[in-house]
Amino acid sequence: MEKEDYLERAARRLFFVEVRRELPDIINFDDVKEQWGLYRDRMVKHISTPHVAPARVEIVEHPKNPISVRPLARFEIKDRLTYETLALQASHTVDRLIPANVFSYRLKRTQVHSVNAWLAMRERARKLLMSDPALMMARTDISAFYENIDINILNLDLLQAGVEDPVVEQINSFLEGFQHQSEAWGLPQGSSASGALANIYLLPFDEYIRQSGIKHVRYSDDTYLFGSNWESLRSSLAGANQALRARRLTPSAPKTEILNRDKSIKYLDDHDRNLIAYFHSLGKPQAKELLSRLFRDATAKTPPYERDVKFSLTRFRHSQDATAASWALANLKELHHISDQILRYVEALPGYRTHLVNTLEAVVSDYSLLHYPFLERNILHCALRQDVRSKILKDNAWNVLRDRNRPNYPREFAARYIGRNSDVPDGPLLKMQYESEHSEAIQRALLIAMHECRYASDSLLRGVEKMPDSELSWTARYLLNVSEIPLPV
């Protein structure tokens, strides 16, 4: 395949898959998608240069739980496409080397993190465990996995795997630029490209476990090992840990443990969830009763058992069942890390719009969300999807937009919300904000907002269109030729 073919695949993934993931765009990258023919020609020239590096990197603190976060890297679209293209090119060579018991990123799949692939890994683990009554299980994963990947070691791995020298040099150039442009290091998190590169980095780890005679399955760095006794599993873990340290990686002590057989079976037991899914597929009324019980049991714990909560919310949303609605809205801020799932669940319930709007207004009024950018963005995103016109939300959006101490991400959604729900004074105020703004990402959002409230003149947009070195030129050209702008999905 030619590099242009990998670029086309990266673009399709960005426009139709990645746009729905953790870092959605305020217009679904429609400004580039609608001009892809021209943009592609520019990208082909760019990815043909030997030294490529991101122009700008924004680190988005994405919550993993109520307290901790993982740093997702947000690139300009040009840089995002560059990284994905290079990783796809490397994956074409590397993917055949990844053993079948590794379920994380594979070339044939479109997503770096796939729930179905993770469930397939768990199912394989259950089958292995039940295939021999003498087996027990150990589990481990890696502390700050992506962040601690050594680029120099990765370069050697890629070359040894047969990836062409120029591609390895470009990947190295990009990753060095990423580290220089941000406070992050290692591989950028949140990208399918990083999932592909991370798989080869763990090949020696996989091979060591195989040579020890222990069966294992892995999804990213989440690894389950199977042995007939505690001592054999401990020995394999110790050796595997040495293999990790040679790669500058450290196992996570809280997540490394050896389970006896009963605990191993219990850890992998999805019986209740599988039974609910089965009854639901048959249209059996028992599905609702079992799901309600699962939800009650999960929320009776402190903290709630999150996996069952998320499973329940998804099932309740599909069946438009309001069982969890009051609890979910009451815990929106406390469970800010799953706020997107909570909001989309309540949005699906007939008759709950007033409750939803009241909750959104109460949260932005009662709490300072400066340190909750994920929740702040999700509230604005929900209000956009639901076409909520609220003075309280718009005043809050102005506060967010004007606060340059906030991350760009919620500020972009704030601009979009103001543009969609503008009154007469908002157009001039948006233009004033645009003229004083230094971030190109926010300028893009403000151009879109001004266009939606009919305050972006053709002369302004044509002037921006003539800025050849700016990504804004593509947005301006798009706005000059579009009548309706899509909402973020």
Tab-separated table of C-alpha atoms in Angstrom:
chain	number	residue	atom	x	y	z
A	1	MET	CA	0.000	0.000	0.000
A	2	GLU	CA	1.110	3.567	-0.699
A	3	LYS	CA	1.276	6.200	2.017
A	4	GLU	CA	-1.734	7.910	0.423
A	5	ASP	CA	-3.791	4.753	1.044
A	6	TYR	CA	-2.910	4.786	4.728
A	7	LEU	CA	-3.833	8.470	4.842
A	8	GLU	CA	-7.263	7.721	3.362
A	9	ARG	CA	-7.844	5.019	5.963
A	10	ALA	CA	-6.761	7.361	8.768
A	11	ALA	CA	-9.177	10.016	7.480
A	12	ARG	CA	-12.109	7.594	7.339
A	13	ARG	CA	-11.394	6.505	10.895
A	14	LEU	CA	-11.191	10.107	12.082
A	15	PHE	CA	-14.378	11.285	10.352
A	16	PHE	CA	-16.597	8.290	11.053
A	17	VAL	CA	-15.220	6.529	14.168
A	18	GLU	CA	-12.900	8.686	16.259
A	19	VAL	CA	-15.284	11.647	16.033
A	20	ARG	CA	-17.645	9.733	18.342
A	21	ARG	CA	-15.026	8.932	20.971
A	22	GLU	CA	-13.592	10.691	24.001
A	23	LEU	CA	-12.588	13.913	22.211
A	24	PRO	CA	-15.476	14.864	19.906
A	25	ASP	CA	-15.125	17.918	17.696
A	26	ILE	CA	-17.636	20.785	17.895
A	27	ILE	CA	-18.586	20.299	14.216
A	28	ASN	CA	-17.378	16.688	13.725
A	29	PHE	CA	-14.390	17.900	11.636
A	30	ASP	CA	-16.897	18.820	8.942
A	31	ASP	CA	-14.766	21.733	7.724
A	32	VAL	CA	-12.032	19.315	6.657
A	33	LYS	CA	-14.315	16.432	5.659
A	34	GLU	CA	-16.213	18.651	3.206
A	35	GLN	CA	-12.938	19.757	1.604
A	36	TRP	CA	-11.134	16.457	1.844
A	37	GLY	CA	-9.978	16.380	-1.778
A	38	LEU	CA	-8.025	19.612	-1.379
A	39	TYR	CA	-6.954	18.882	2.182
A	40	ARG	CA	-5.706	15.425	1.179
A	41	ASP	CA	-3.374	16.910	-1.435
A	42	ARG	CA	-1.881	19.139	1.240
A	43	MET	CA	-1.557	16.203	3.642
A	44	VAL	CA	0.202	14.025	1.068
A	45	LYS	CA	2.940	16.648	0.747
A	46	HIS	CA	3.194	17.008	4.503
A	47	ILE	CA	3.518	13.305	5.333
A	48	SER	CA	6.141	12.907	2.609
A	49	THR	CA	8.616	15.111	4.482
A	50	PRO	CA	11.195	13.234	6.603
A	51	HIS	CA	10.711	15.296	9.760
A	52	VAL	CA	7.152	15.680	11.016
A	53	ALA	CA	6.157	17.021	14.415
A	54	PRO	CA	2.942	18.346	15.938
A	55	ALA	CA	2.526	22.113	15.787
A	56	ARG	CA	0.532	22.251	19.025
A	57	VAL	CA	-0.570	19.770	21.662
A	58	GLU	CA	-3.348	20.206	24.205
A	59	ILE	CA	-3.385	17.763	27.102
A	60	VAL	CA	-6.952	17.014	28.175
A	61	GLU	CA	-7.259	15.639	31.702
A	62	HIS	CA	-9.730	12.823	31.147
A	63	PRO	CA	-11.070	11.347	34.414
A	64	LYS	CA	-10.654	7.606	35.010
A	65	ASN	CA	-12.589	7.683	38.276
A	66	PRO	CA	-13.788	10.413	40.663
A	67	ILE	CA	-10.190	11.294	41.602
A	68	SER	CA	-7.561	10.254	39.056
A	69	VAL	CA	-7.183	11.262	35.408
A	70	ARG	CA	-5.292	10.185	32.332
A	71	PRO	CA	-3.759	12.786	30.026
A	72	LEU	CA	-5.306	12.563	26.560
A	73	ALA	CA	-3.350	14.296	23.810
A	74	ARG	CA	-5.368	16.533	21.506
A	75	PHE	CA	-3.690	17.475	18.219
A	76	GLU	CA	-4.621	19.713	15.331
A	77	ILE	CA	-6.311	17.654	12.649
A	78	LYS	CA	-3.236	17.790	10.380
A	79	ASP	CA	-1.040	16.344	13.104
A	80	ARG	CA	-3.646	13.813	14.160
A	81	LEU	CA	-3.899	12.496	10.604
A	82	THR	CA	-0.110	12.415	10.314
A	83	TYR	CA	0.328	10.291	13.425
A	84	GLU	CA	-2.485	7.907	12.501
A	85	THR	CA	-1.125	7.501	8.963
A	86	LEU	CA	2.393	6.664	10.148
A	87	ALA	CA	1.112	4.190	12.747
A	88	LEU	CA	-1.108	2.467	10.177
A	89	GLN	CA	1.889	2.136	7.895
A	90	ALA	CA	3.924	0.568	10.706
A	91	SER	CA	0.992	-1.654	11.728
A	92	HIS	CA	0.866	-3.219	8.289
A	93	THR	CA	4.226	-4.806	9.099
A	94	VAL	CA	3.852	-5.244	12.850
A	95	ASP	CA	0.332	-6.637	13.160
A	96	ARG	CA	1.257	-10.108	11.925
A	97	LEU	CA	3.726	-10.419	14.824
A	98	ILE	CA	1.128	-9.838	17.541
A	99	PRO	CA	0.001	-13.168	19.038
A	100	ALA	CA	-3.643	-14.211	18.898
A	101	ASN	CA	-4.004	-14.007	22.689
A	102	VAL	CA	-3.540	-10.201	22.504
A	103	PHE	CA	-6.936	-8.541	22.079
A	104	SER	CA	-6.043	-4.838	22.060
A	105	TYR	CA	-5.536	-2.790	18.922
A	106	ARG	CA	-5.312	-4.805	15.707
A	107	LEU	CA	-5.026	-3.457	12.180
A	108	LYS	CA	-8.398	-4.800	11.028
A	109	ARG	CA	-10.245	-2.918	13.764
A	110	THR	CA	-11.069	0.771	13.657
A	111	GLN	CA	-10.771	1.665	17.330
A	112	VAL	CA	-7.920	1.661	19.807
A	113	HIS	CA	-10.243	0.747	22.691
A	114	SER	CA	-13.034	-1.666	21.842
A	115	VAL	CA	-15.485	-2.879	24.473
A	116	ASN	CA	-16.192	-5.940	22.338
A	117	ALA	CA	-12.490	-6.798	22.133
A	118	TRP	CA	-12.098	-6.396	25.897
A	119	LEU	CA	-15.116	-8.655	26.462
A	120	ALA	CA	-13.646	-11.174	24.011
A	121	MET	CA	-10.453	-11.191	26.096
A	122	ARG	CA	-12.489	-11.859	29.249
A	123	GLU	CA	-14.397	-14.656	27.504
A	124	ARG	CA	-11.142	-16.294	26.375
A	125	ALA	CA	-9.881	-16.040	29.959
A	126	ARG	CA	-13.016	-17.763	31.269
A	127	LYS	CA	-12.666	-20.575	28.733
A	128	LEU	CA	-9.025	-21.094	29.663
A	129	LEU	CA	-9.861	-21.178	33.358
A	130	MET	CA	-12.742	-23.626	32.934
A	131	SER	CA	-10.781	-25.882	30.564
A	132	ASP	CA	-8.740	-27.276	33.465
A	133	PRO	CA	-10.060	-27.600	37.048
A	134	ALA	CA	-6.510	-27.245	38.379
A	135	LEU	CA	-5.965	-23.751	36.970
A	136	MET	CA	-5.952	-20.485	38.906
A	137	MET	CA	-5.284	-16.956	37.703
A	138	ALA	CA	-2.970	-14.015	38.293
A	139	ARG	CA	-3.560	-10.537	36.971
A	140	THR	CA	-1.331	-7.520	36.456
A	141	ASP	CA	-1.084	-4.291	34.532
A	142	ILE	CA	1.456	-1.498	34.095
A	143	SER	CA	1.710	1.810	35.916
A	144	ALA	CA	1.264	4.752	33.501
A	145	PHE	CA	1.871	2.426	30.565
A	146	TYR	CA	1.769	4.802	27.599
A	147	GLU	CA	3.615	7.531	29.466
A	148	ASN	CA	6.587	5.295	30.288
A	149	ILE	CA	7.186	3.861	26.830
A	150	ASP	CA	10.772	4.661	25.838
A	151	ILE	CA	10.876	6.086	22.313
A	152	ASN	CA	14.420	4.909	21.652
A	153	ILE	CA	13.527	1.317	22.559
A	154	LEU	CA	10.384	1.602	20.417
A	155	ASN	CA	12.506	2.698	17.427
A	156	LEU	CA	14.656	-0.432	17.744
A	157	ASP	CA	11.532	-2.593	18.037
A	158	LEU	CA	10.022	-1.123	14.880
A	159	LEU	CA	13.239	-1.548	12.906
A	160	GLN	CA	13.640	-5.139	14.102
A	161	ALA	CA	10.051	-5.865	13.107
A	162	GLY	CA	10.854	-4.789	9.562
A	163	VAL	CA	9.234	-1.360	9.454
A	164	GLU	CA	11.006	0.750	6.829
A	165	ASP	CA	13.657	3.152	8.093
A	166	PRO	CA	11.985	6.336	6.759
A	167	VAL	CA	8.710	5.476	8.526
A	168	VAL	CA	10.524	4.788	11.812
A	169	GLU	CA	12.357	8.108	11.477
A	170	GLN	CA	9.073	9.948	10.927
A	171	ILE	CA	7.429	8.256	13.926
A	172	ASN	CA	10.433	9.144	16.064
A	173	SER	CA	10.354	12.747	14.842
A	174	PHE	CA	6.654	13.040	15.679
A	175	LEU	CA	6.998	11.521	19.156
A	176	GLU	CA	9.992	13.699	20.010
A	177	GLY	CA	7.997	16.732	18.895
A	178	PHE	CA	5.060	15.578	21.024
A	179	GLN	CA	7.256	15.414	24.113
A	180	HIS	CA	8.764	18.831	23.430
A	181	GLN	CA	5.348	20.420	22.846
A	182	SER	CA	3.657	19.227	26.042
A	183	GLU	CA	4.158	18.185	29.621
A	184	ALA	CA	3.361	14.600	28.597
A	185	TRP	CA	5.854	11.981	27.462
A	186	GLY	CA	5.955	8.504	25.953
A	187	LEU	CA	3.070	7.818	23.570
A	188	PRO	CA	0.096	10.176	23.200
A	189	GLN	CA	-2.913	8.720	24.970
A	190	GLY	CA	-6.320	8.482	23.323
A	191	SER	CA	-5.040	7.722	19.842
A	192	SER	CA	-5.500	4.530	17.852
A	193	ALA	CA	-1.965	5.089	16.592
A	194	SER	CA	-0.545	4.709	20.084
A	195	GLY	CA	-2.444	1.449	20.588
A	196	ALA	CA	-0.772	0.005	17.514
A	197	LEU	CA	2.713	1.063	18.622
A	198	ALA	CA	2.163	-0.081	22.209
A	199	ASN	CA	1.389	-3.636	21.093
A	200	ILE	CA	4.840	-4.193	19.628
A	201	TYR	CA	6.452	-2.644	22.687
A	202	LEU	CA	5.029	-5.488	24.802
A	203	LEU	CA	6.086	-8.308	22.462
A	204	PRO	CA	9.046	-9.327	24.692
A	205	PHE	CA	6.684	-9.386	27.673
A	206	ASP	CA	4.272	-11.689	25.797
A	207	GLU	CA	7.114	-13.906	24.614
A	208	TYR	CA	8.630	-14.276	28.076
A	209	ILE	CA	5.319	-15.464	29.519
A	210	ARG	CA	4.899	-17.920	26.622
A	211	GLN	CA	8.397	-19.328	27.163
A	212	SER	CA	7.661	-19.834	30.844
A	213	GLY	CA	4.973	-22.325	29.887
A	214	ILE	CA	2.172	-20.168	31.272
A	215	LYS	CA	-0.880	-19.294	29.199
A	216	HIS	CA	-2.015	-15.684	29.256
A	217	VAL	CA	-4.337	-13.189	27.580
A	218	ARG	CA	-3.753	-9.456	27.260
A	219	TYR	CA	-5.744	-6.347	26.403
A	220	SER	CA	-3.354	-3.381	26.184
A	221	ASP	CA	-1.434	-3.703	29.471
A	222	ASP	CA	-4.219	-5.557	31.313
A	223	THR	CA	-2.900	-9.149	31.562
A	224	TYR	CA	-4.293	-12.394	32.990
A	225	LEU	CA	-1.995	-15.400	33.531
A	226	PHE	CA	-3.078	-18.997	34.224
A	227	GLY	CA	-1.187	-21.632	36.173
A	228	SER	CA	-1.812	-24.705	38.303
A	229	ASN	CA	-0.290	-23.357	41.519
A	230	TRP	CA	0.644	-20.185	43.334
A	231	GLU	CA	4.400	-20.770	43.031
A	232	SER	CA	4.395	-21.165	39.243
A	233	LEU	CA	2.326	-18.024	38.809
A	234	ARG	CA	4.565	-16.068	41.179
A	235	SER	CA	7.650	-17.220	39.250
A	236	SER	CA	6.116	-16.199	35.920
A	237	LEU	CA	5.080	-12.806	37.287
A	238	ALA	CA	8.571	-12.195	38.666
A	239	GLY	CA	10.187	-13.002	35.327
A	240	ALA	CA	7.612	-10.993	33.391
A	241	ASN	CA	8.272	-8.058	35.683
A	242	GLN	CA	11.954	-8.257	34.766
A	243	ALA	CA	10.979	-8.188	31.096
A	244	LEU	CA	8.923	-5.071	31.787
A	245	ARG	CA	11.685	-3.315	33.690
A	246	ALA	CA	14.013	-3.899	30.757
A	247	ARG	CA	11.481	-1.870	28.791
A	248	ARG	CA	11.456	0.921	31.445
A	249	LEU	CA	8.021	-0.215	32.638
A	250	THR	CA	6.772	-0.994	36.148
A	251	PRO	CA	3.894	-3.298	37.117
A	252	SER	CA	1.101	-1.701	39.105
A	253	ALA	CA	1.407	-3.122	42.631
A	254	PRO	CA	-2.282	-2.562	43.583
A	255	LYS	CA	-3.409	-4.362	40.423
A	256	THR	CA	-1.001	-7.301	40.601
A	257	GLU	CA	-2.325	-10.306	42.490
A	258	ILE	CA	-2.651	-14.079	42.410
A	259	LEU	CA	-6.191	-15.368	42.903
A	260	ASN	CA	-7.145	-18.844	44.060
A	261	ARG	CA	-9.480	-20.750	41.783
A	262	ASP	CA	-12.701	-19.642	43.474
A	263	LYS	CA	-11.657	-15.988	43.384
A	264	SER	CA	-10.466	-16.365	39.791
A	265	ILE	CA	-13.874	-17.668	38.721
A	266	LYS	CA	-15.639	-14.935	40.687
A	267	TYR	CA	-13.405	-12.228	39.172
A	268	LEU	CA	-14.290	-13.360	35.640
A	269	ASP	CA	-17.918	-14.132	36.396
A	270	ASP	CA	-20.277	-12.211	34.108
A	271	HIS	CA	-23.183	-14.573	34.750
A	272	ASP	CA	-25.663	-11.911	35.869
A	273	ARG	CA	-24.882	-9.562	32.988
A	274	ASN	CA	-24.916	-12.393	30.443
A	275	LEU	CA	-28.260	-13.630	31.778
A	276	ILE	CA	-29.768	-10.146	31.548
A	277	ALA	CA	-28.511	-9.781	27.969
A	278	TYR	CA	-29.886	-13.221	27.086
A	279	PHE	CA	-33.344	-12.581	28.563
A	280	HIS	CA	-33.398	-9.140	26.947
A	281	SER	CA	-32.670	-10.665	23.515
A	282	LEU	CA	-35.646	-13.009	24.020
A	283	GLY	CA	-37.917	-10.209	25.203
A	284	LYS	CA	-38.391	-11.902	28.581
A	285	PRO	CA	-39.789	-9.741	31.431
A	286	GLN	CA	-37.190	-11.235	33.801
A	287	ALA	CA	-34.571	-9.037	32.110
A	288	LYS	CA	-36.003	-5.870	33.682
A	289	GLU	CA	-36.273	-7.412	37.147
A	290	LEU	CA	-32.711	-8.765	37.068
A	291	LEU	CA	-31.345	-5.484	35.721
A	292	SER	CA	-33.068	-3.463	38.432
A	293	ARG	CA	-31.637	-5.793	41.070
A	294	LEU	CA	-28.148	-5.527	39.580
A	295	PHE	CA	-28.411	-1.729	39.642
A	296	ARG	CA	-29.696	-1.644	43.233
A	297	ASP	CA	-26.886	-3.905	44.415
A	298	ALA	CA	-24.263	-1.856	42.563
A	299	THR	CA	-25.445	1.482	43.962
A	300	ALA	CA	-25.850	0.120	47.498
A	301	LYS	CA	-22.074	-0.152	47.704
A	302	THR	CA	-19.802	2.760	48.695
A	303	PRO	CA	-18.441	3.670	46.256
A	304	PRO	CA	-20.907	2.240	43.721
A	305	TYR	CA	-19.680	-0.769	41.734
A	306	GLU	CA	-19.005	1.157	38.573
A	307	ARG	CA	-18.922	-1.652	36.037
A	308	ASP	CA	-22.459	-2.748	36.928
A	309	VAL	CA	-23.638	0.876	37.065
A	310	LYS	CA	-22.422	1.536	33.519
A	311	PHE	CA	-23.874	-1.749	32.280
A	312	SER	CA	-27.222	-0.865	33.869
A	313	LEU	CA	-27.317	2.667	32.452
A	314	THR	CA	-26.635	1.359	28.954
A	315	ARG	CA	-29.414	-1.220	29.215
A	316	PHE	CA	-31.845	1.253	30.790
A	317	ARG	CA	-31.116	3.739	27.997
A	318	HIS	CA	-31.828	1.223	25.237
A	319	SER	CA	-35.157	0.264	26.839
A	320	GLN	CA	-35.994	3.877	27.882
A	321	ASP	CA	-36.362	2.642	31.457
A	322	ALA	CA	-36.305	5.488	34.022
A	323	THR	CA	-35.376	3.262	36.995
A	324	ALA	CA	-31.973	4.907	37.433
A	325	ALA	CA	-32.861	8.449	36.355
A	326	SER	CA	-33.257	10.147	39.735
A	327	TRP	CA	-30.150	8.500	41.168
A	328	ALA	CA	-28.087	9.306	38.056
A	329	LEU	CA	-29.037	13.000	37.985
A	330	ALA	CA	-28.499	13.371	41.738
A	331	ASN	CA	-24.973	11.950	41.385
A	332	LEU	CA	-23.952	13.749	38.182
A	333	LYS	CA	-21.129	15.767	39.754
A	334	GLU	CA	-19.896	13.029	42.079
A	335	LEU	CA	-19.757	10.632	39.111
A	336	HIS	CA	-18.385	13.255	36.732
A	337	HIS	CA	-16.097	10.659	35.099
A	338	ILE	CA	-19.182	8.867	33.666
A	339	SER	CA	-21.201	12.056	33.162
A	340	ASP	CA	-21.459	11.542	29.401
A	341	GLN	CA	-23.089	8.159	29.922
A	342	ILE	CA	-25.426	9.551	32.591
A	343	LEU	CA	-26.560	12.463	30.414
A	344	ARG	CA	-27.112	10.362	27.300
A	345	TYR	CA	-29.164	7.934	29.377
A	346	VAL	CA	-31.474	10.643	30.738
A	347	GLU	CA	-31.745	12.256	27.286
A	348	ALA	CA	-33.251	9.009	26.008
A	349	LEU	CA	-36.079	9.034	28.584
A	350	PRO	CA	-39.449	10.446	27.486
A	351	GLY	CA	-40.754	13.122	29.832
A	352	TYR	CA	-37.434	13.829	31.561
A	353	ARG	CA	-36.335	16.936	29.667
A	354	THR	CA	-37.365	19.337	32.462
A	355	HIS	CA	-35.531	17.261	35.070
A	356	LEU	CA	-32.475	17.177	32.824
A	357	VAL	CA	-32.410	20.938	32.197
A	358	ASN	CA	-32.961	21.701	35.889
A	359	THR	CA	-30.026	19.464	36.781
A	360	LEU	CA	-27.703	21.076	34.207
A	361	GLU	CA	-28.585	24.543	35.490
A	362	ALA	CA	-28.226	23.511	39.129
A	363	VAL	CA	-24.801	21.941	38.619
A	364	VAL	CA	-23.305	24.977	36.826
A	365	SER	CA	-24.909	27.296	39.413
A	366	ASP	CA	-24.012	25.366	42.562
A	367	TYR	CA	-20.467	24.215	41.785
A	368	SER	CA	-17.271	25.684	40.414
A	369	LEU	CA	-16.387	23.378	37.529
A	370	LEU	CA	-12.969	24.907	36.809
A	371	HIS	CA	-11.333	21.637	37.857
A	372	TYR	CA	-14.001	19.482	36.207
A	373	PRO	CA	-13.465	20.284	32.503
A	374	PHE	CA	-14.798	16.905	31.369
A	375	LEU	CA	-18.109	17.458	33.169
A	376	GLU	CA	-18.222	21.080	32.006
A	377	ARG	CA	-17.800	20.040	28.384
A	378	ASN	CA	-20.355	17.220	28.730
A	379	ILE	CA	-22.989	19.620	30.127
A	380	LEU	CA	-22.506	21.979	27.183
A	381	HIS	CA	-22.453	19.055	24.748
A	382	CYS	CA	-25.712	17.719	26.192
A	383	ALA	CA	-27.332	21.168	25.997
A	384	LEU	CA	-26.313	21.415	22.330
A	385	ARG	CA	-27.660	17.958	21.485
A	386	GLN	CA	-30.947	18.677	23.252
A	387	ASP	CA	-31.271	22.232	21.897
A	388	VAL	CA	-31.592	23.619	25.443
A	389	ARG	CA	-31.966	27.389	25.414
A	390	SER	CA	-31.135	28.566	28.926
A	391	LYS	CA	-29.966	31.953	30.180
A	392	ILE	CA	-28.244	30.246	33.106
A	393	LEU	CA	-26.308	27.930	30.807
A	394	LYS	CA	-25.433	30.725	28.391
A	395	ASP	CA	-24.163	33.009	31.160
A	396	ASN	CA	-22.066	30.117	32.404
A	397	ALA	CA	-20.828	29.481	28.857
A	398	TRP	CA	-19.630	33.092	28.661
A	399	ASN	CA	-17.756	32.645	31.940
A	400	VAL	CA	-16.111	29.513	30.579
A	401	LEU	CA	-15.237	31.079	27.219
A	402	ARG	CA	-13.649	34.169	28.769
A	403	ASP	CA	-11.576	32.215	31.294
A	404	ARG	CA	-8.210	31.550	29.645
A	405	ASN	CA	-7.165	29.527	32.697
A	406	ARG	CA	-9.571	26.839	31.555
A	407	PRO	CA	-8.549	24.201	28.998
A	408	ASN	CA	-9.482	24.930	25.393
A	409	TYR	CA	-11.830	21.990	25.163
A	410	PRO	CA	-14.776	23.245	27.274
A	411	ARG	CA	-14.167	26.773	25.949
A	412	GLU	CA	-14.768	25.564	22.377
A	413	PHE	CA	-18.064	23.961	23.365
A	414	ALA	CA	-18.990	27.114	25.268
A	415	ALA	CA	-18.480	29.184	22.110
A	416	ARG	CA	-20.585	26.760	20.100
A	417	TYR	CA	-23.387	26.902	22.683
A	418	ILE	CA	-23.410	30.716	22.654
A	419	GLY	CA	-23.491	30.795	18.859
A	420	ARG	CA	-26.404	28.368	18.711
A	421	ASN	CA	-28.387	30.259	21.370
A	422	SER	CA	-27.390	33.849	20.683
A	423	ASP	CA	-29.301	37.037	21.311
A	424	VAL	CA	-28.637	40.410	19.658
A	425	PRO	CA	-25.685	41.434	21.910
A	426	ASP	CA	-23.854	38.124	21.583
A	427	GLY	CA	-22.560	38.579	18.029
A	428	PRO	CA	-20.499	41.725	18.796
A	429	LEU	CA	-19.245	40.168	22.028
A	430	LEU	CA	-18.133	37.025	20.203
A	431	LYS	CA	-16.280	39.152	17.662
A	432	MET	CA	-14.592	41.092	20.464
A	433	GLN	CA	-13.527	37.784	22.015
A	434	TYR	CA	-12.231	36.582	18.640
A	435	GLU	CA	-10.092	39.670	18.141
A	436	SER	CA	-8.391	39.234	21.522
A	437	GLU	CA	-7.989	35.455	21.357
A	438	HIS	CA	-4.568	33.899	20.747
A	439	SER	CA	-5.515	30.222	20.594
A	440	GLU	CA	-6.271	29.090	17.057
A	441	ALA	CA	-8.558	26.329	18.357
A	442	ILE	CA	-10.682	28.906	20.177
A	443	GLN	CA	-10.589	31.262	17.187
A	444	ARG	CA	-11.991	28.419	15.068
A	445	ALA	CA	-14.803	27.883	17.589
A	446	LEU	CA	-15.523	31.625	17.649
A	447	LEU	CA	-15.677	31.849	13.846
A	448	ILE	CA	-18.220	29.025	13.884
A	449	ALA	CA	-20.185	30.708	16.680
A	450	MET	CA	-20.214	34.069	14.873
A	451	HIS	CA	-21.364	32.377	11.690
A	452	GLU	CA	-24.248	30.702	13.528
A	453	CYS	CA	-25.429	34.002	15.005
A	454	ARG	CA	-24.911	35.695	11.614
A	455	TYR	CA	-22.142	37.992	12.749
A	456	ALA	CA	-19.275	36.582	10.682
A	457	SER	CA	-19.201	38.807	7.583
A	458	ASP	CA	-18.071	37.429	4.242
A	459	SER	CA	-15.233	39.948	4.202
A	460	LEU	CA	-13.958	38.637	7.560
A	461	LEU	CA	-14.136	35.033	6.392
A	462	ARG	CA	-12.452	35.824	3.065
A	463	GLY	CA	-9.644	37.551	4.916
A	464	VAL	CA	-9.127	34.473	7.106
A	465	GLU	CA	-9.374	32.236	4.028
A	466	LYS	CA	-6.323	33.994	2.574
A	467	MET	CA	-4.145	32.969	5.547
A	468	PRO	CA	-2.412	30.015	3.839
A	469	ASP	CA	-0.341	28.902	6.829
A	470	SER	CA	-3.287	28.784	9.198
A	471	GLU	CA	-5.693	25.903	9.741
A	472	LEU	CA	-8.356	28.606	10.129
A	473	SER	CA	-8.328	29.139	6.371
A	474	TRP	CA	-10.070	25.787	5.915
A	475	THR	CA	-12.740	26.667	8.462
A	476	ALA	CA	-13.331	30.074	6.857
A	477	ARG	CA	-13.705	28.555	3.377
A	478	TYR	CA	-16.113	25.980	4.781
A	479	LEU	CA	-18.239	28.638	6.491
A	480	LEU	CA	-18.445	30.670	3.283
A	481	ASN	CA	-20.063	27.719	1.536
A	482	VAL	CA	-22.210	26.032	4.171
A	483	SER	CA	-25.768	26.795	5.199
A	484	GLU	CA	-26.167	24.453	8.171
A	485	ILE	CA	-23.444	23.253	10.528
A	486	PRO	CA	-23.823	19.805	12.145
A	487	LEU	CA	-24.040	19.425	15.892
A	488	PRO	CA	-21.322	17.418	17.669
A	489	VAL	CA	-22.360	13.771	17.879
